[in-house]
Coordinates of C-alpha atoms and ligand atoms in Angstrom, one line a residue:
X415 CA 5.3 -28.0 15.7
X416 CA 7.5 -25.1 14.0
X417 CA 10.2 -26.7 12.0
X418 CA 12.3 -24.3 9.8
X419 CA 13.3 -26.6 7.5
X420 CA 9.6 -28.3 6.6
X421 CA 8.8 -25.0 6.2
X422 CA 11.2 -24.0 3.8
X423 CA 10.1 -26.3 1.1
X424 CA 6.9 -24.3 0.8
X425 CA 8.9 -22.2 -0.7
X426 CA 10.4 -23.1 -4.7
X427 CA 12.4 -19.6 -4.4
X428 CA 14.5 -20.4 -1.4
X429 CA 16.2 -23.2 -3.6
X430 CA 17.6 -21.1 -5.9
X431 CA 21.2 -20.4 -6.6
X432 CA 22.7 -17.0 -7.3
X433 CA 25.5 -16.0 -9.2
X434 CA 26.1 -19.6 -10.2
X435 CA 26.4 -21.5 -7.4
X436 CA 25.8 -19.4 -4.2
X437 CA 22.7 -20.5 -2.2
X438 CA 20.0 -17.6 -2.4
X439 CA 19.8 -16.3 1.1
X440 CA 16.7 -13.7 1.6
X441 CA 17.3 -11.0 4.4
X442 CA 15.1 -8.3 2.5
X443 CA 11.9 -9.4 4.0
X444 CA 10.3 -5.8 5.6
X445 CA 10.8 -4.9 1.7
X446 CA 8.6 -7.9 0.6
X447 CA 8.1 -11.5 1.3
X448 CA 8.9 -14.7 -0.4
X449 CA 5.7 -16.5 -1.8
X450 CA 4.7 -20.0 -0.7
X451 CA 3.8 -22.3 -3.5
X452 CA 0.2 -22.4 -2.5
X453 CA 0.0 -18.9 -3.3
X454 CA 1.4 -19.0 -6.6
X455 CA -0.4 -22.2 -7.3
X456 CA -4.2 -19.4 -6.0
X457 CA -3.1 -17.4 -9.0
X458 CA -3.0 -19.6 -11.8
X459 CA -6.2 -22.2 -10.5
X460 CA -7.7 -18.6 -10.8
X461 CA -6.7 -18.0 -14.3
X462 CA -7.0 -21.3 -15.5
X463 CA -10.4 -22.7 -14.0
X464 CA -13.0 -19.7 -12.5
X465 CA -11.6 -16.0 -14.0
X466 CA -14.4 -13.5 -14.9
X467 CA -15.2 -10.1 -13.4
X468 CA -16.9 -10.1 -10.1
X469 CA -19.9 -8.1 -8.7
X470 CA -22.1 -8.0 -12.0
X471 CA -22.4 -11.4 -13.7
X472 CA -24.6 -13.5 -13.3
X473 CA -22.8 -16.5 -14.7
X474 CA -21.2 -19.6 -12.6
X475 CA -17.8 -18.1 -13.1
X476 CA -18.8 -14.9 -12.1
X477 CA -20.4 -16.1 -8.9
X478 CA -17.6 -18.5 -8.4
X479 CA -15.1 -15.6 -8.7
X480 CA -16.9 -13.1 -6.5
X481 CA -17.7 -15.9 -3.7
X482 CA -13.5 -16.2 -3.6
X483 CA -12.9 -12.8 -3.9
X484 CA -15.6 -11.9 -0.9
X485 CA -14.4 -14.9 1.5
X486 CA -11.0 -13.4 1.5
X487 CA -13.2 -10.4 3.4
X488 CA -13.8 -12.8 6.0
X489 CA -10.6 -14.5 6.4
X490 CA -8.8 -10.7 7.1
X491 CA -11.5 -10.3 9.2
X492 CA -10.6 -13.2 11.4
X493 CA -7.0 -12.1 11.0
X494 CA -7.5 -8.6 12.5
X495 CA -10.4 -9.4 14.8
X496 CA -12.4 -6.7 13.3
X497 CA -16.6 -6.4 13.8
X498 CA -17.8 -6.7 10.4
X499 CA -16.7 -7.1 6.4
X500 CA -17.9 -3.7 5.7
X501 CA -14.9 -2.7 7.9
X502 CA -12.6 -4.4 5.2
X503 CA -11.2 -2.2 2.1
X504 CA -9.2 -3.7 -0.7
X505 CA -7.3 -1.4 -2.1
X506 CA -3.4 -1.6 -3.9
X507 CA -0.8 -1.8 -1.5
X508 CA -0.4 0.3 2.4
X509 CA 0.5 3.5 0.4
X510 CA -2.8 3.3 -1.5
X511 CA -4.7 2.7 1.7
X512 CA -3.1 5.8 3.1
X513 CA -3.6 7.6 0.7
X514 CA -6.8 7.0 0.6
X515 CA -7.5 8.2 4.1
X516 CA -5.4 11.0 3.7
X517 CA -8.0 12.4 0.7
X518 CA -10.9 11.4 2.1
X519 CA -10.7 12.1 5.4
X520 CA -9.1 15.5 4.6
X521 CA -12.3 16.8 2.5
X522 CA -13.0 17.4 6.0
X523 CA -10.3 19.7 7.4
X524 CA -10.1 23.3 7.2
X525 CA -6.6 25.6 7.6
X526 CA -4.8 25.0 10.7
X527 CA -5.8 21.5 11.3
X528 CA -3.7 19.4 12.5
X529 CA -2.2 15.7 11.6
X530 CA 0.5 14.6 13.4
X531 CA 3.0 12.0 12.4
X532 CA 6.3 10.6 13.9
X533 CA 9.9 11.0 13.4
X534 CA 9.7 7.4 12.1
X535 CA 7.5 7.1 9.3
X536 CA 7.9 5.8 6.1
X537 CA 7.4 8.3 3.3
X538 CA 3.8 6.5 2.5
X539 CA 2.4 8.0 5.7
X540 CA 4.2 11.3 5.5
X541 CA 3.9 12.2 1.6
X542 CA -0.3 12.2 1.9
X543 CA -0.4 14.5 4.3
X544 CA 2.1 16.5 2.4
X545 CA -0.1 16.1 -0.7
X546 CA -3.2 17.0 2.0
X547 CA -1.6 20.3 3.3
X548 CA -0.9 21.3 -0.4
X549 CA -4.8 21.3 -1.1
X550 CA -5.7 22.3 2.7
X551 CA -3.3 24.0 4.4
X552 CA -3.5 21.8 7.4
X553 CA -0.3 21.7 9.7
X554 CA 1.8 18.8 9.9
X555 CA 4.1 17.8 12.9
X556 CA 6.1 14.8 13.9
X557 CA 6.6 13.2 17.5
X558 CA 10.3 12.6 18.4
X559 CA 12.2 9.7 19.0
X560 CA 15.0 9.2 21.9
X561 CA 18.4 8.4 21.7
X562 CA 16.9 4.6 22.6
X563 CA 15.2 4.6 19.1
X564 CA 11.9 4.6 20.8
X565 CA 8.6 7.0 20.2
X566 CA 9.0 9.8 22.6
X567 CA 5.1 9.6 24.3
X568 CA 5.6 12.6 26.4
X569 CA 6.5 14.9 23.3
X570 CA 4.1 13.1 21.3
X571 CA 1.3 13.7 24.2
X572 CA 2.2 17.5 24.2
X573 CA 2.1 17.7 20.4
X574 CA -1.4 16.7 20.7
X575 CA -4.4 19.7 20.5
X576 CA -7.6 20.6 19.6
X577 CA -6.9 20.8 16.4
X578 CA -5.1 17.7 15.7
X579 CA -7.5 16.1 13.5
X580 CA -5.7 12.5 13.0
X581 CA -2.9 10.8 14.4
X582 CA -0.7 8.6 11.7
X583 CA 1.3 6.5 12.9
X584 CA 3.9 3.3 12.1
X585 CA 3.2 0.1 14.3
X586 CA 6.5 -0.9 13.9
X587 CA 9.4 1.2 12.3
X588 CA 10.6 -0.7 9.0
X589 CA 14.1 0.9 9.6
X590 CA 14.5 0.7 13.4
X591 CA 12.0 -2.3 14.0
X592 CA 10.4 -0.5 17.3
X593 CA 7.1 -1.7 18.4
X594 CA 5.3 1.5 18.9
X595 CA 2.3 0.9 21.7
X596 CA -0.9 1.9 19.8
X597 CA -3.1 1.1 22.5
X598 CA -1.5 4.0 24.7
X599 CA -1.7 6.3 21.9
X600 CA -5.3 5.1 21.2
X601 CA -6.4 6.6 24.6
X602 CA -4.9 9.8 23.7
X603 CA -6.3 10.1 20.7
X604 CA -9.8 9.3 21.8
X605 CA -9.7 11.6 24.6
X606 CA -9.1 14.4 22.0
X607 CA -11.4 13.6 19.4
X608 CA -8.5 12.3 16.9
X609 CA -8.5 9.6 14.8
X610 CA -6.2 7.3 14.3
X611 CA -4.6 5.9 11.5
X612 CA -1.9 2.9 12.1
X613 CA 0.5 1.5 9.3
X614 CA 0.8 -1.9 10.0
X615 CA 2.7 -2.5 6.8
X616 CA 5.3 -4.3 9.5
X617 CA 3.7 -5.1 11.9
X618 CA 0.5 -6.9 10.6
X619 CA 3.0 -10.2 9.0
X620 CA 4.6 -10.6 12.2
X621 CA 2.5 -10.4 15.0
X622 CA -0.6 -11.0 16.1
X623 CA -3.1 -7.6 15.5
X624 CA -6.6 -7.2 17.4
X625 CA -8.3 -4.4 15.7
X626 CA -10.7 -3.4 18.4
X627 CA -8.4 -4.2 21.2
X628 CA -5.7 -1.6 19.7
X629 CA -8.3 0.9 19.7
X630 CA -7.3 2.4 16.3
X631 CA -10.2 3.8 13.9
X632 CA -8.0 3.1 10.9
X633 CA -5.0 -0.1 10.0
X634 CA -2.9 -0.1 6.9
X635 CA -0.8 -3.1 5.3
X636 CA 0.4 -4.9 2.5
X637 CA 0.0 -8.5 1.4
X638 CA 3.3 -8.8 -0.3
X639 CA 4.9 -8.5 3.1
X640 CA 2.9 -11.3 4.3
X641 CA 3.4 -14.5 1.9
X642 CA 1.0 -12.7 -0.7
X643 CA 1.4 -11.2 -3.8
X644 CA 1.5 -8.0 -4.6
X645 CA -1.0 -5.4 -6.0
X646 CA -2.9 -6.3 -2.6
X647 CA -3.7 -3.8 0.2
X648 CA -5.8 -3.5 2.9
X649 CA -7.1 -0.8 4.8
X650 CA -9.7 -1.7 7.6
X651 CA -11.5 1.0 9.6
X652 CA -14.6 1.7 11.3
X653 CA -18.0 1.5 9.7
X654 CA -19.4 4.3 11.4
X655 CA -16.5 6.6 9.5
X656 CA -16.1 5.1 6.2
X657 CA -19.2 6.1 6.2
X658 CA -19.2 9.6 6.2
X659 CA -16.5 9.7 4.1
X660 CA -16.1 11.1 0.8
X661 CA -15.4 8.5 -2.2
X662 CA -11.1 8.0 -3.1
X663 CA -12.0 7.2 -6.6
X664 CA -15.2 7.2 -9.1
X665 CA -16.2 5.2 -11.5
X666 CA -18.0 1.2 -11.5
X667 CA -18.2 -0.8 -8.7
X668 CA -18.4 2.3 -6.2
X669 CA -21.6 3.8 -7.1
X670 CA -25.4 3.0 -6.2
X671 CA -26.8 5.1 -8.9
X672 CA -25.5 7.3 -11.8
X673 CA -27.6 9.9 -13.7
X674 CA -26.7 12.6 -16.4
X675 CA -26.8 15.0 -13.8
X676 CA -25.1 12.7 -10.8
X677 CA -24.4 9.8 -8.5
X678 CA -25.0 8.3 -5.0
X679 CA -22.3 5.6 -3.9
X680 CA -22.6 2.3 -3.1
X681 CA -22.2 0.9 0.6
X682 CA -18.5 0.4 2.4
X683 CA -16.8 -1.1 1.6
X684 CA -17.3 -0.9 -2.5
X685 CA -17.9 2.7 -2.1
X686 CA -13.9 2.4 -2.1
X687 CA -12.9 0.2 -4.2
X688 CA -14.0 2.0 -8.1
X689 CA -13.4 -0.5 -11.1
X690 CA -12.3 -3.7 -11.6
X691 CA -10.2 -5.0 -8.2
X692 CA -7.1 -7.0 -8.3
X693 CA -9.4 -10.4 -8.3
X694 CA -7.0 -13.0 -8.8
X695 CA -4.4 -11.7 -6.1
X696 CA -6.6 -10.8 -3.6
X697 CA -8.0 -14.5 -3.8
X698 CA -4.8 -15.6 -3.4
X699 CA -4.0 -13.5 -0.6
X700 CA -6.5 -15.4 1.3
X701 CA -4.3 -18.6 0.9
X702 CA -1.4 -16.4 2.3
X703 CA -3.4 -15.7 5.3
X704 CA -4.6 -19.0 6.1
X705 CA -1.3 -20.1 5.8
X706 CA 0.5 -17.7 7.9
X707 CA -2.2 -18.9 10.6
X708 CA -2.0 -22.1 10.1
X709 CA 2.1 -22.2 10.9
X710 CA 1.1 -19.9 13.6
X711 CA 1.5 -15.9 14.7
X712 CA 3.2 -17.0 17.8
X713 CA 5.4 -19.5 16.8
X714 CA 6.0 -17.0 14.2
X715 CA 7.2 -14.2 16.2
X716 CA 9.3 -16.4 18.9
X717 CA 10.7 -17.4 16.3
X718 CA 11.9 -14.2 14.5
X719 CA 13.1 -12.9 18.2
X720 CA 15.1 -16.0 18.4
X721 CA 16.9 -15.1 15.2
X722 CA 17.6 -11.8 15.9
X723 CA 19.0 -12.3 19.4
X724 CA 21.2 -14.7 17.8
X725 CA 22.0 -12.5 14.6
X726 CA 23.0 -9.4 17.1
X727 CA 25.0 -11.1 19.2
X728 CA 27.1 -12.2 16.8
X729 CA 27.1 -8.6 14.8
X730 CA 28.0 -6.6 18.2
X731 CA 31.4 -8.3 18.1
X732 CA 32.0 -6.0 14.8
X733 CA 32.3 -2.9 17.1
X734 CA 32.8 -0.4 14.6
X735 CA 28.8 -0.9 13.7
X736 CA 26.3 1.4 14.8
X737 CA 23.2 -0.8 15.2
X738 CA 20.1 1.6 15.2
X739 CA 17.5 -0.6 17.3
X740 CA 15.9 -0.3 20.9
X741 CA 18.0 -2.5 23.1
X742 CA 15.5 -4.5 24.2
X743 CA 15.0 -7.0 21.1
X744 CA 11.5 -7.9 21.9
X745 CA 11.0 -4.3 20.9
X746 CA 12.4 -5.2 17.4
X747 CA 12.2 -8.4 16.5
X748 CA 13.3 -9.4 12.8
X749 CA 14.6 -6.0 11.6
X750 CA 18.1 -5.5 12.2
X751 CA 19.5 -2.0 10.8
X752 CA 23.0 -0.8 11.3
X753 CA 25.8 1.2 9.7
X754 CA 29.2 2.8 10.0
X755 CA 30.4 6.0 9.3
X756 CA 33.4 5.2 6.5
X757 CA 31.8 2.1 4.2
X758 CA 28.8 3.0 2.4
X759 CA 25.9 1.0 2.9
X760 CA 25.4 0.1 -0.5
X761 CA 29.1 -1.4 -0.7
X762 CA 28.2 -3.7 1.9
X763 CA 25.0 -4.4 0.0
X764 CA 26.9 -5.1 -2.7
X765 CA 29.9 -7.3 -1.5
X766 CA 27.4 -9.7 0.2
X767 CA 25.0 -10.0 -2.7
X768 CA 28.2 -12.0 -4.2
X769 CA 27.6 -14.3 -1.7
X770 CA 24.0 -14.9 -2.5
X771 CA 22.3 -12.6 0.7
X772 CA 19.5 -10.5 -0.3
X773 CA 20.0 -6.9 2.5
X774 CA 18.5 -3.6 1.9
X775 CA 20.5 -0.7 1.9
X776 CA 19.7 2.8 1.1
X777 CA 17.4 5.3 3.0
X778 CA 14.7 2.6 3.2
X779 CA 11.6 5.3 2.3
X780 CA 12.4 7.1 5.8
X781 CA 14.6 10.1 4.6
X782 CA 13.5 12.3 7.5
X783 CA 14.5 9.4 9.6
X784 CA 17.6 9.1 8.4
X785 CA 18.3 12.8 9.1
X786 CA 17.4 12.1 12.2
X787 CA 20.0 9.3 12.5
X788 CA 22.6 11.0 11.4
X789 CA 22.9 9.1 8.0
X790 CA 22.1 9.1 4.4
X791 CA 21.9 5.5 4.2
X792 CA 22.1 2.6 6.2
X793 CA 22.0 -1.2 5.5
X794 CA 19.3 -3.7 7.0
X795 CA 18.7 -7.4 7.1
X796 CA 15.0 -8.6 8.0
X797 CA 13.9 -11.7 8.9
X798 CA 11.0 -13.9 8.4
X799 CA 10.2 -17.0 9.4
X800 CA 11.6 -18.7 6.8
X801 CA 15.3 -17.7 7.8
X802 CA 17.8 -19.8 9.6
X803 CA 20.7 -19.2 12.5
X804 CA 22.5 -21.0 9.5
X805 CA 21.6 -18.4 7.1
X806 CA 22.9 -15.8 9.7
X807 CA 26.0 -17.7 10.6
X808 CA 26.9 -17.0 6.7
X809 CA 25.2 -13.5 6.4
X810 CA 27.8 -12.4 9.2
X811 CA 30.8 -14.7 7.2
X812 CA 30.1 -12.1 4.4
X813 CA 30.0 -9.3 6.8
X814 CA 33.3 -10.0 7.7
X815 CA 34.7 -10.4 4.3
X816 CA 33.2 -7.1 3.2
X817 CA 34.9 -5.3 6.4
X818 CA 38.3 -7.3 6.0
X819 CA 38.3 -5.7 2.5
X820 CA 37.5 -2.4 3.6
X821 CA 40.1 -3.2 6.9
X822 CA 37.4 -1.8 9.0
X823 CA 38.8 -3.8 12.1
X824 CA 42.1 -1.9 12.1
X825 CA 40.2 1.8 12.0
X826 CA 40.3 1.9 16.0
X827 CA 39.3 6.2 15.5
X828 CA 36.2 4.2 14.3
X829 CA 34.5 2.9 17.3
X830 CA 35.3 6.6 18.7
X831 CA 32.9 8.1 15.2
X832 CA 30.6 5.3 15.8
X833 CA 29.2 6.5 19.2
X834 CA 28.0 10.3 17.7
X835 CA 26.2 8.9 15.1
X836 CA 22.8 10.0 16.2
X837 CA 22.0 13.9 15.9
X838 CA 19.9 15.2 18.8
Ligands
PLP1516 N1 4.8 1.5 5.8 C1 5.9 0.8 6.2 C2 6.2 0.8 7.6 C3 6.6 0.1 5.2 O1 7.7 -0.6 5.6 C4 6.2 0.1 3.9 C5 7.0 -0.6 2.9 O2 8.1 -0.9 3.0 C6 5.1 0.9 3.5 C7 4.4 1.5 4.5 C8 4.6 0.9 2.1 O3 4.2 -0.3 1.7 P1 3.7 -0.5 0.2 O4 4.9 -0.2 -0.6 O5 3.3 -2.0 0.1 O6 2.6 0.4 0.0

């Protein structure tokens, strides 16, 4: 059974009281998670009771350190229904995993290859391929979204051609919370020949993710969006192509053999992951996903579209707020973005922050985006499962002292701005 409140004493930060006696209320989840005390408690059994490198020793604490360190292969492999642990790469974060694609898969491409990308990616899956057409001279274009806040399939379809070597894209938009559908994507991107990379960064600690079922070659994400700590990344792909790829990074761990004259590399996934790994986080990223499990993906998500039904409702009375989401809320369930033209976003960051609520504001790592939007900045609250209608019920209290003091209610030209926000 899925009860909020049990739940919340997993967690010794949501106690905690800011600017003296203000109850800590965490909205700034797509940014990073909260850390149940489990997870914490991974990190220092690690340190205190079994540390030592992993891979090369042949001492008990070096096979009791590399035994944790390789089960947590299996648990993400349970979590993403992937074939095999080879599939598995740990690497530092989403960006890294990208990144890392973005190099070695590029060794590949020639001038006038193609990678296309949407209008709503986050600067981690746009600046590779930036840093790839640099060295490569590879084109780069992005898929447009409607006025719904929704991936535009037929453009993205007719975007597609023989040259478009990979297809990047977001599962879920950390600014606009859309639910992009992979699997459709995945049959046009098979049919040509593309690969495709998804950034699950989102996506992956709120929902359930079937690797093979998606039909994606590649899947980014972050444990410090999912209960774990950070310094953790993931990046799961398909044997057969990590494989033929080309190393990230050199040096131990991620060779077979070196010589003074050169090297072979080791098999996937170590090939990737040169030196010494983030042992005692990855370890304790494994409790995080055992624990997200064992609460429950489902509950998880009915829960979080719960919230935000209940969280819009009550911000659509402010009608001078542009709310940049799909309209259907299954489509974005826990990320609620919205702004108006006169306050900036960072004021009303600010003003409710002195009532203890944690909200993003700024251009969330989605500049082009925001362009799009018609913004420079814009404010967001995301959920987790944590969060509370209570929680919301005084997140929109604060709201409503931050417009009072700017006396947005009485700008009635304001609702008239509010409607041309988005540029076509
Ligand atoms: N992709 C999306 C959609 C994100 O929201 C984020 C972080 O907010 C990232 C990628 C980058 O994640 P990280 O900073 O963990 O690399």
């Amino acid at each position: 059974m899925f009860d909020v409140n049990k739940i919340r004493k997993d967690f010794p930060i949501l106690e905690r009281k800011i600017w003296g006696d203000k109850q800590l209320i965490y909205l700034d989840n797509a940014a990073t998670t909260q850390k149940p005390k489990i997870v914490i408690d991974a990190i220092v059994q690690y340190y205190e009771t079994y540390n030592a490198n992993i891979h090369r020793g042949v001492h008990k604490l070096a096979e009791e350190a590399t035994a944790a360190y390789e089960n947590v292969r299996e648990k993400v492999k349970k979590y993403v229904s992937c074939d095999s642990n080879s599939e598995i790469v740990f690497t530092r974060n989403t960006t890294e995993s990208i990144n890392l694609l973005a190099y070695s898969l590029g060794e590949s491409f020639s001038e006038g290859d193609e990678i296309l990308l949407t209008e709503m990616e986050h600067h981690s899956n746009i600046v590779p391929w930036y840093l790839l057409r640099n060295r490569k001279k590879v084109n780069i274009k992005f898929a447009p979204i409607t006025d719904q806040y929704e991936l535009d399939y037929e453009k993205l379809e007719k975007l597609i051609t023989k040259k478009t070597k990979v297809i990047s894209i977001t599962h879920k938009s950390n600014v606009l919370g859309t639910v992009n559908d992979i699997k459709k994507i995945a049959k046009l991107a098979k049919t040509n020949g593309s690969i495709l990379i998804v950034d699950a960064a989102q996506s992956a600690p709120h929902m359930k993710i079937d690797f093979s079922d998606l039909g994606c070659d590649f899947l980014a994400f972050s444990s410090h969006k999912m209960c774990g700590p950070t310094g953790v990344g993931l990046l799961v792909g398909k044997k057969e192509l990590f494989e033929k790829m080309s190393p990230f990074l050199g040096g131990g761990e991620m060779i077979r053999k070196v010589t003074f004259e050169d090297f072979t590399t080791n098999d996937v996934p170590w090939k990737f992951e040169a030196g010494t790994p983030n042992i005692a986080d990855v370890i304790a990223f494994g409790v995080a996903l055992d624990y997200i499990q064992k609460i429950g993906l489902d509950s998880i998500y009915k829960h979080e579209i719960e919230l935000t039904q209940y969280a819009l409702t009550k911000l659509r009375k402010f009608d001078f707020l542009k709310i940049y989401a799909p309209a259907d809320v299954n489509k974005h369930a826990g990320i609620i973005t919205f702004a108006n033209p006169v306050v900036h976003p960072h004021d009303i960051a600010t003003i409710v922050d002195q009532e203890g609520i944690a909200i993003r504001a700024g251009h969330h790592c989605a500049q082009p985006l925001m362009k799009k939007l018609g913004v420079s900045a814009t404010s967001r609250a995301s959920l987790y499962f944590y969060n509370t209608k209570d929680e919301i019920d005084v997140f929109i209290g604060a709201l409503q002292k931050a417009f009072d003091y700017f006396e947005l209610g009485a700008c009635k030209e304001l609702k008239e701005k509010v409607g041309e926000r988005i540029s076509k």
